[in-house]
Amino acid sequence: MSGASLLQLFFSGLTIGSIYALIAVGFVVTFSVTGILNLAQGEFAAVGALTAASLHMHGAALWVSVLAGTAAAVLLGIVMERAVIRPARRIDLLSVVIITIGVDIVIRGAALMIWGADPLTLAPFTDRPPLHLGGATLDWQTVWTVAISGVFFVALIWFFRTYQGKAVRAAVMNHTAARLVGIRPSRLSFYAFAVSAGLGGLAGTIVAPITGATYDMGLMLGLKAFVAAVIGGLNNAPAAVLGGLLVGLLEAFTAGLISSDYRDAITFIVLLLMLFVRPSGLFGRTAGKRV
């Protein structure tokens, strides 16, 4: 295979990897703050993509549609936290995780009833000819995907260095101590679901011009982003970004060098290996216990 073909595979992997990374960070934010593994995370991407695509197809401006799609996902995350997660917090965490699976199914079914089974389209963010680098073609949507994702990743790192970010980390480490200094974990849970849903919705609106928007797109996006989060560590947002990029590149090179039939399988093989070899992730922090 030529160098240009390998570079093309790299661009493809970087694009989808950035999407996985955004959704994976949503997993990490929710899990770090609440201890809940929200398996409905991928559906925020689907709702964001479908909302943006349907509005744009009905005449709304592109950027208005993108913002509305992201906002719809945020609203869905808030409703989920208030109506489902908060009332269930008194039961064990495993039951809450099972509840999020139920929410995932409900959202997907509602999306099918609202938008139907046919894919919707969203225009690319820039209507320009693609770039040509080293014999490979770089689509402008790829540039937008990497740029927008990068901005949000940098903003997230900056946030965790602010007072509010340190308050979030304090609440994660010790909820009781956080309450004693005036930090309300319940409020942090609200913001965690809003932020994670927003990240998912944004990811959906970014990927929709490339793949289209379908009612069931959140299933695979969520599963692969979960693999990315596990690879990096469910308590380490920057590492989840690296995990997302790794999954995207692994998929692209598997499809290009072996066969596209194996691109999904290789992702879940990696998940199984990680769970067996290093469940805390490549960069995850393991908990210690004094004996």
CSV table of C-alpha atoms in Angstrom, one decimal:
chain,number,residue,atom,x,y,z
A,1,MET,CA,0.0,0.0,0.0
A,2,SER,CA,1.3,3.5,-1.0
A,3,GLY,CA,2.2,6.2,1.5
A,4,ALA,CA,-0.7,8.3,0.1
A,5,SER,CA,-3.2,5.5,0.9
A,6,LEU,CA,-1.8,5.1,4.5
A,7,LEU,CA,-2.1,8.9,4.9
A,8,GLN,CA,-5.7,8.7,3.7
A,9,LEU,CA,-6.4,6.0,6.3
A,10,PHE,CA,-4.8,8.2,9.0
A,11,PHE,CA,-7.1,11.1,8.1
A,12,SER,CA,-10.1,8.8,8.2
A,13,GLY,CA,-9.1,7.4,11.6
A,14,LEU,CA,-8.4,10.9,13.0
A,15,THR,CA,-11.9,12.1,11.9
A,16,ILE,CA,-13.9,9.3,13.5
A,17,GLY,CA,-11.5,9.0,16.4
A,18,SER,CA,-12.2,12.7,17.3
A,19,ILE,CA,-15.9,11.9,17.4
A,20,TYR,CA,-15.3,8.9,19.6
A,21,ALA,CA,-13.1,11.0,21.9
A,22,LEU,CA,-15.9,13.6,22.4
A,23,ILE,CA,-18.4,11.0,23.4
A,24,ALA,CA,-15.8,9.2,25.5
A,25,VAL,CA,-15.1,12.3,27.5
A,26,GLY,CA,-18.9,12.5,28.2
A,27,PHE,CA,-18.6,9.0,29.7
A,28,VAL,CA,-15.7,10.1,31.8
A,29,VAL,CA,-17.4,13.3,33.0
A,30,THR,CA,-20.5,11.5,34.2
A,31,PHE,CA,-18.7,8.6,35.7
A,32,SER,CA,-16.1,10.7,37.5
A,33,VAL,CA,-18.7,13.0,39.1
A,34,THR,CA,-21.5,10.6,39.8
A,35,GLY,CA,-20.0,7.1,39.7
A,36,ILE,CA,-22.6,6.2,37.2
A,37,LEU,CA,-21.8,4.6,33.9
A,38,ASN,CA,-24.3,6.2,31.6
A,39,LEU,CA,-24.8,3.7,28.8
A,40,ALA,CA,-27.3,6.0,27.0
A,41,GLN,CA,-24.4,8.4,26.2
A,42,GLY,CA,-24.4,7.5,22.5
A,43,GLU,CA,-28.1,8.5,22.2
A,44,PHE,CA,-27.2,12.2,22.9
A,45,ALA,CA,-25.2,12.1,19.7
A,46,ALA,CA,-28.1,10.7,17.7
A,47,VAL,CA,-30.6,13.2,19.1
A,48,GLY,CA,-28.1,16.1,18.3
A,49,ALA,CA,-27.5,14.9,14.8
A,50,LEU,CA,-31.2,14.2,14.0
A,51,THR,CA,-32.3,17.5,15.4
A,52,ALA,CA,-29.7,19.5,13.5
A,53,ALA,CA,-30.4,17.6,10.2
A,54,SER,CA,-34.1,17.9,10.4
A,55,LEU,CA,-34.0,21.7,11.2
A,56,HIS,CA,-31.5,22.3,8.4
A,57,MET,CA,-33.6,20.3,5.9
A,58,HIS,CA,-36.6,22.5,6.8
A,59,GLY,CA,-34.7,25.7,6.1
A,60,ALA,CA,-32.8,26.6,9.2
A,61,ALA,CA,-29.3,28.0,8.9
A,62,LEU,CA,-26.6,25.5,9.3
A,63,TRP,CA,-25.0,27.0,12.5
A,64,VAL,CA,-28.4,27.5,14.0
A,65,SER,CA,-29.2,23.9,13.3
A,66,VAL,CA,-25.9,22.7,14.9
A,67,LEU,CA,-26.5,24.8,18.0
A,68,ALA,CA,-30.1,23.7,18.3
A,69,GLY,CA,-29.0,20.0,18.0
A,70,THR,CA,-26.4,20.4,20.7
A,71,ALA,CA,-29.0,22.3,22.9
A,72,ALA,CA,-31.5,19.5,22.3
A,73,ALA,CA,-29.0,16.9,23.6
A,74,VAL,CA,-28.2,19.1,26.6
A,75,LEU,CA,-31.9,19.4,27.4
A,76,LEU,CA,-32.3,15.6,27.1
A,77,GLY,CA,-29.4,15.1,29.5
A,78,ILE,CA,-30.9,17.4,32.0
A,79,VAL,CA,-34.3,15.7,31.8
A,80,MET,CA,-32.6,12.3,32.2
A,81,GLU,CA,-30.7,13.4,35.3
A,82,ARG,CA,-33.7,15.1,37.0
A,83,ALA,CA,-36.4,12.6,36.0
A,84,VAL,CA,-34.5,9.3,36.0
A,85,ILE,CA,-31.1,9.4,37.6
A,86,ARG,CA,-31.8,11.6,40.7
A,87,PRO,CA,-34.8,9.6,41.9
A,88,ALA,CA,-32.8,6.4,41.4
A,89,ARG,CA,-29.7,7.5,43.3
A,90,ARG,CA,-30.7,5.7,46.5
A,91,ILE,CA,-30.5,2.3,44.9
A,92,ASP,CA,-27.3,0.4,44.0
A,93,LEU,CA,-25.2,1.7,41.2
A,94,LEU,CA,-25.6,-1.5,39.1
A,95,SER,CA,-29.3,-1.0,39.0
A,96,VAL,CA,-28.8,2.6,37.9
A,97,VAL,CA,-26.6,1.4,35.1
A,98,ILE,CA,-29.3,-1.0,34.0
A,99,ILE,CA,-31.8,1.9,34.1
A,100,THR,CA,-29.5,3.9,31.7
A,101,ILE,CA,-29.7,0.9,29.3
A,102,GLY,CA,-33.5,1.2,29.5
A,103,VAL,CA,-33.3,5.0,28.8
A,104,ASP,CA,-31.1,4.2,25.8
A,105,ILE,CA,-33.7,1.9,24.3
A,106,VAL,CA,-36.5,4.4,25.0
A,107,ILE,CA,-34.6,7.3,23.4
A,108,ARG,CA,-33.8,5.2,20.3
A,109,GLY,CA,-37.5,4.1,20.0
A,110,ALA,CA,-38.7,7.7,20.3
A,111,ALA,CA,-36.2,8.8,17.7
A,112,LEU,CA,-37.5,6.1,15.3
A,113,MET,CA,-41.1,7.4,15.9
A,114,ILE,CA,-40.2,11.1,15.5
A,115,TRP,CA,-37.7,11.0,12.6
A,116,GLY,CA,-38.4,7.6,11.0
A,117,ALA,CA,-35.9,5.0,9.7
A,118,ASP,CA,-34.6,6.9,6.7
A,119,PRO,CA,-31.3,8.7,7.1
A,120,LEU,CA,-31.3,12.5,7.2
A,121,THR,CA,-28.6,14.7,5.7
A,122,LEU,CA,-26.8,17.7,7.1
A,123,ALA,CA,-24.7,20.0,4.9
A,124,PRO,CA,-20.9,20.1,5.5
A,125,PHE,CA,-19.7,23.1,7.6
A,126,THR,CA,-17.6,24.4,4.8
A,127,ASP,CA,-18.6,24.2,1.1
A,128,ARG,CA,-15.0,24.1,-0.3
A,129,PRO,CA,-13.1,21.7,-2.4
A,130,PRO,CA,-11.1,19.2,-0.3
A,131,LEU,CA,-7.4,19.7,0.4
A,132,HIS,CA,-4.7,17.5,-1.1
A,133,LEU,CA,-1.8,16.6,1.1
A,134,GLY,CA,0.8,14.0,0.2
A,135,GLY,CA,-1.4,12.4,-2.4
A,136,ALA,CA,-4.3,12.0,0.1
A,137,THR,CA,-7.5,14.0,0.2
A,138,LEU,CA,-8.4,15.9,3.4
A,139,ASP,CA,-12.0,16.9,3.5
A,140,TRP,CA,-12.9,20.2,5.2
A,141,GLN,CA,-15.3,18.4,7.5
A,142,THR,CA,-12.4,16.5,8.9
A,143,VAL,CA,-10.6,19.8,9.6
A,144,TRP,CA,-13.7,21.1,11.4
A,145,THR,CA,-14.1,17.8,13.3
A,146,VAL,CA,-10.5,17.9,14.6
A,147,ALA,CA,-10.5,21.6,15.3
A,148,ILE,CA,-13.8,21.7,17.2
A,149,SER,CA,-12.9,18.6,19.2
A,150,GLY,CA,-9.5,20.1,20.0
A,151,VAL,CA,-11.0,23.3,21.3
A,152,PHE,CA,-13.3,21.5,23.6
A,153,PHE,CA,-10.6,19.2,24.9
A,154,VAL,CA,-8.3,22.2,25.7
A,155,ALA,CA,-11.3,23.9,27.4
A,156,LEU,CA,-11.9,20.9,29.5
A,157,ILE,CA,-8.3,20.7,30.6
A,158,TRP,CA,-8.4,24.4,31.5
A,159,PHE,CA,-11.7,23.9,33.4
A,160,PHE,CA,-10.3,21.3,35.7
A,161,ARG,CA,-7.5,23.8,36.7
A,162,THR,CA,-10.1,26.4,37.7
A,163,TYR,CA,-11.7,26.7,41.2
A,164,GLN,CA,-14.9,25.1,39.9
A,165,GLY,CA,-12.9,22.3,38.3
A,166,LYS,CA,-11.1,21.6,41.5
A,167,ALA,CA,-14.4,21.6,43.3
A,168,VAL,CA,-15.6,18.9,40.9
A,169,ARG,CA,-12.5,16.8,41.6
A,170,ALA,CA,-12.9,17.3,45.4
A,171,ALA,CA,-16.5,16.1,45.2
A,172,VAL,CA,-15.4,13.0,43.3
A,173,MET,CA,-12.7,12.1,45.8
A,174,ASN,CA,-14.8,12.6,48.9
A,175,HIS,CA,-18.5,13.6,48.8
A,176,THR,CA,-18.8,14.0,52.5
A,177,ALA,CA,-15.9,16.4,52.8
A,178,ALA,CA,-17.2,18.3,49.7
A,179,ARG,CA,-20.5,18.9,51.5
A,180,LEU,CA,-18.7,20.2,54.5
A,181,VAL,CA,-17.1,23.0,52.5
A,182,GLY,CA,-20.3,23.9,50.7
A,183,ILE,CA,-20.0,21.8,47.5
A,184,ARG,CA,-23.2,20.1,46.5
A,185,PRO,CA,-22.6,16.8,44.7
A,186,SER,CA,-26.3,16.8,43.6
A,187,ARG,CA,-25.7,20.0,41.7
A,188,LEU,CA,-22.5,18.7,40.2
A,189,SER,CA,-24.5,15.6,39.0
A,190,PHE,CA,-26.8,18.0,37.2
A,191,TYR,CA,-24.0,19.8,35.5
A,192,ALA,CA,-22.2,16.5,34.7
A,193,PHE,CA,-25.1,15.2,32.7
A,194,ALA,CA,-25.6,18.5,31.0
A,195,VAL,CA,-22.0,18.7,29.9
A,196,SER,CA,-21.7,15.0,28.8
A,197,ALA,CA,-25.0,15.3,26.9
A,198,GLY,CA,-23.7,18.5,25.2
A,199,LEU,CA,-20.5,16.7,24.2
A,200,GLY,CA,-22.5,13.9,22.7
A,201,GLY,CA,-24.8,16.2,20.9
A,202,LEU,CA,-21.9,18.2,19.5
A,203,ALA,CA,-20.3,15.0,18.3
A,204,GLY,CA,-23.5,14.0,16.5
A,205,THR,CA,-23.8,17.3,14.7
A,206,ILE,CA,-20.2,17.1,13.6
A,207,VAL,CA,-20.4,13.6,12.3
A,208,ALA,CA,-23.8,13.9,10.6
A,209,PRO,CA,-22.4,15.6,7.4
A,210,ILE,CA,-20.1,12.6,7.0
A,211,THR,CA,-22.3,9.7,7.8
A,212,GLY,CA,-25.8,11.1,7.8
A,213,ALA,CA,-28.1,11.0,10.8
A,214,THR,CA,-30.1,7.9,11.7
A,215,TYR,CA,-32.2,7.0,14.7
A,216,ASP,CA,-29.9,4.1,15.6
A,217,MET,CA,-26.5,5.8,15.0
A,218,GLY,CA,-26.1,6.3,18.8
A,219,LEU,CA,-25.7,2.6,19.5
A,220,MET,CA,-22.4,2.0,17.7
A,221,LEU,CA,-21.1,5.5,18.5
A,222,GLY,CA,-21.8,4.9,22.2
A,223,LEU,CA,-20.3,1.4,22.3
A,224,LYS,CA,-17.1,2.5,20.5
A,225,ALA,CA,-16.8,5.6,22.6
A,226,PHE,CA,-17.2,3.4,25.7
A,227,VAL,CA,-14.3,1.2,24.4
A,228,ALA,CA,-12.3,4.4,24.1
A,229,ALA,CA,-13.1,5.5,27.6
A,230,VAL,CA,-12.1,2.1,29.0
A,231,ILE,CA,-8.8,2.2,27.1
A,232,GLY,CA,-7.9,5.5,28.6
A,233,GLY,CA,-9.5,5.0,32.0
A,234,LEU,CA,-13.0,6.0,33.1
A,235,ASN,CA,-11.5,8.5,35.5
A,236,ASN,CA,-9.1,10.3,33.1
A,237,ALA,CA,-10.6,12.6,30.5
A,238,PRO,CA,-7.4,13.4,28.6
A,239,ALA,CA,-6.6,9.7,28.4
A,240,ALA,CA,-10.1,9.0,27.0
A,241,VAL,CA,-9.3,11.5,24.2
A,242,LEU,CA,-6.2,9.4,23.4
A,243,GLY,CA,-8.4,6.3,23.6
A,244,GLY,CA,-10.9,7.7,21.1
A,245,LEU,CA,-8.1,8.6,18.6
A,246,LEU,CA,-6.6,5.1,19.1
A,247,VAL,CA,-9.9,3.4,18.4
A,248,GLY,CA,-10.6,5.5,15.3
A,249,LEU,CA,-7.1,4.9,13.9
A,250,LEU,CA,-7.3,1.2,14.7
A,251,GLU,CA,-10.7,0.9,12.9
A,252,ALA,CA,-9.4,2.8,9.8
A,253,PHE,CA,-6.2,0.8,9.4
A,254,THR,CA,-8.1,-2.5,10.0
A,255,ALA,CA,-10.6,-1.6,7.3
A,256,GLY,CA,-7.9,-0.4,4.9
A,257,LEU,CA,-5.2,-3.1,5.4
A,258,ILE,CA,-7.3,-6.1,6.2
A,259,SER,CA,-11.1,-5.8,5.5
A,260,SER,CA,-13.9,-3.5,6.5
A,261,ASP,CA,-15.7,-6.6,7.8
A,262,TYR,CA,-13.4,-6.6,10.8
A,263,ARG,CA,-13.4,-2.9,11.7
A,264,ASP,CA,-16.1,-3.4,14.4
A,265,ALA,CA,-14.8,-6.7,15.7
A,266,ILE,CA,-11.3,-5.4,16.3
A,267,THR,CA,-12.7,-2.6,18.5
A,268,PHE,CA,-14.5,-5.1,20.8
A,269,ILE,CA,-11.5,-7.5,20.8
A,270,VAL,CA,-9.5,-4.6,22.2
A,271,LEU,CA,-12.2,-4.0,24.8
A,272,LEU,CA,-12.1,-7.6,26.0
A,273,LEU,CA,-8.3,-7.5,26.2
A,274,MET,CA,-8.3,-4.3,28.2
A,275,LEU,CA,-10.9,-5.7,30.6
A,276,PHE,CA,-8.8,-8.8,31.1
A,277,VAL,CA,-5.3,-7.2,31.2
A,278,ARG,CA,-5.9,-3.8,32.6
A,279,PRO,CA,-9.5,-3.0,33.7
A,280,SER,CA,-8.5,0.5,35.0
A,281,GLY,CA,-7.3,1.5,31.5
A,282,LEU,CA,-3.9,2.3,30.1
A,283,PHE,CA,-3.8,5.6,32.0
A,284,GLY,CA,-6.5,5.0,34.6
A,285,ARG,CA,-5.8,5.5,38.3
A,286,THR,CA,-6.2,2.3,40.4
A,287,ALA,CA,-7.5,2.6,43.9
A,288,GLY,CA,-5.2,1.6,46.8
A,289,LYS,CA,-6.2,0.2,50.2
A,290,ARG,CA,-4.2,0.3,53.4
A,291,VAL,CA,-3.8,-3.1,55.0
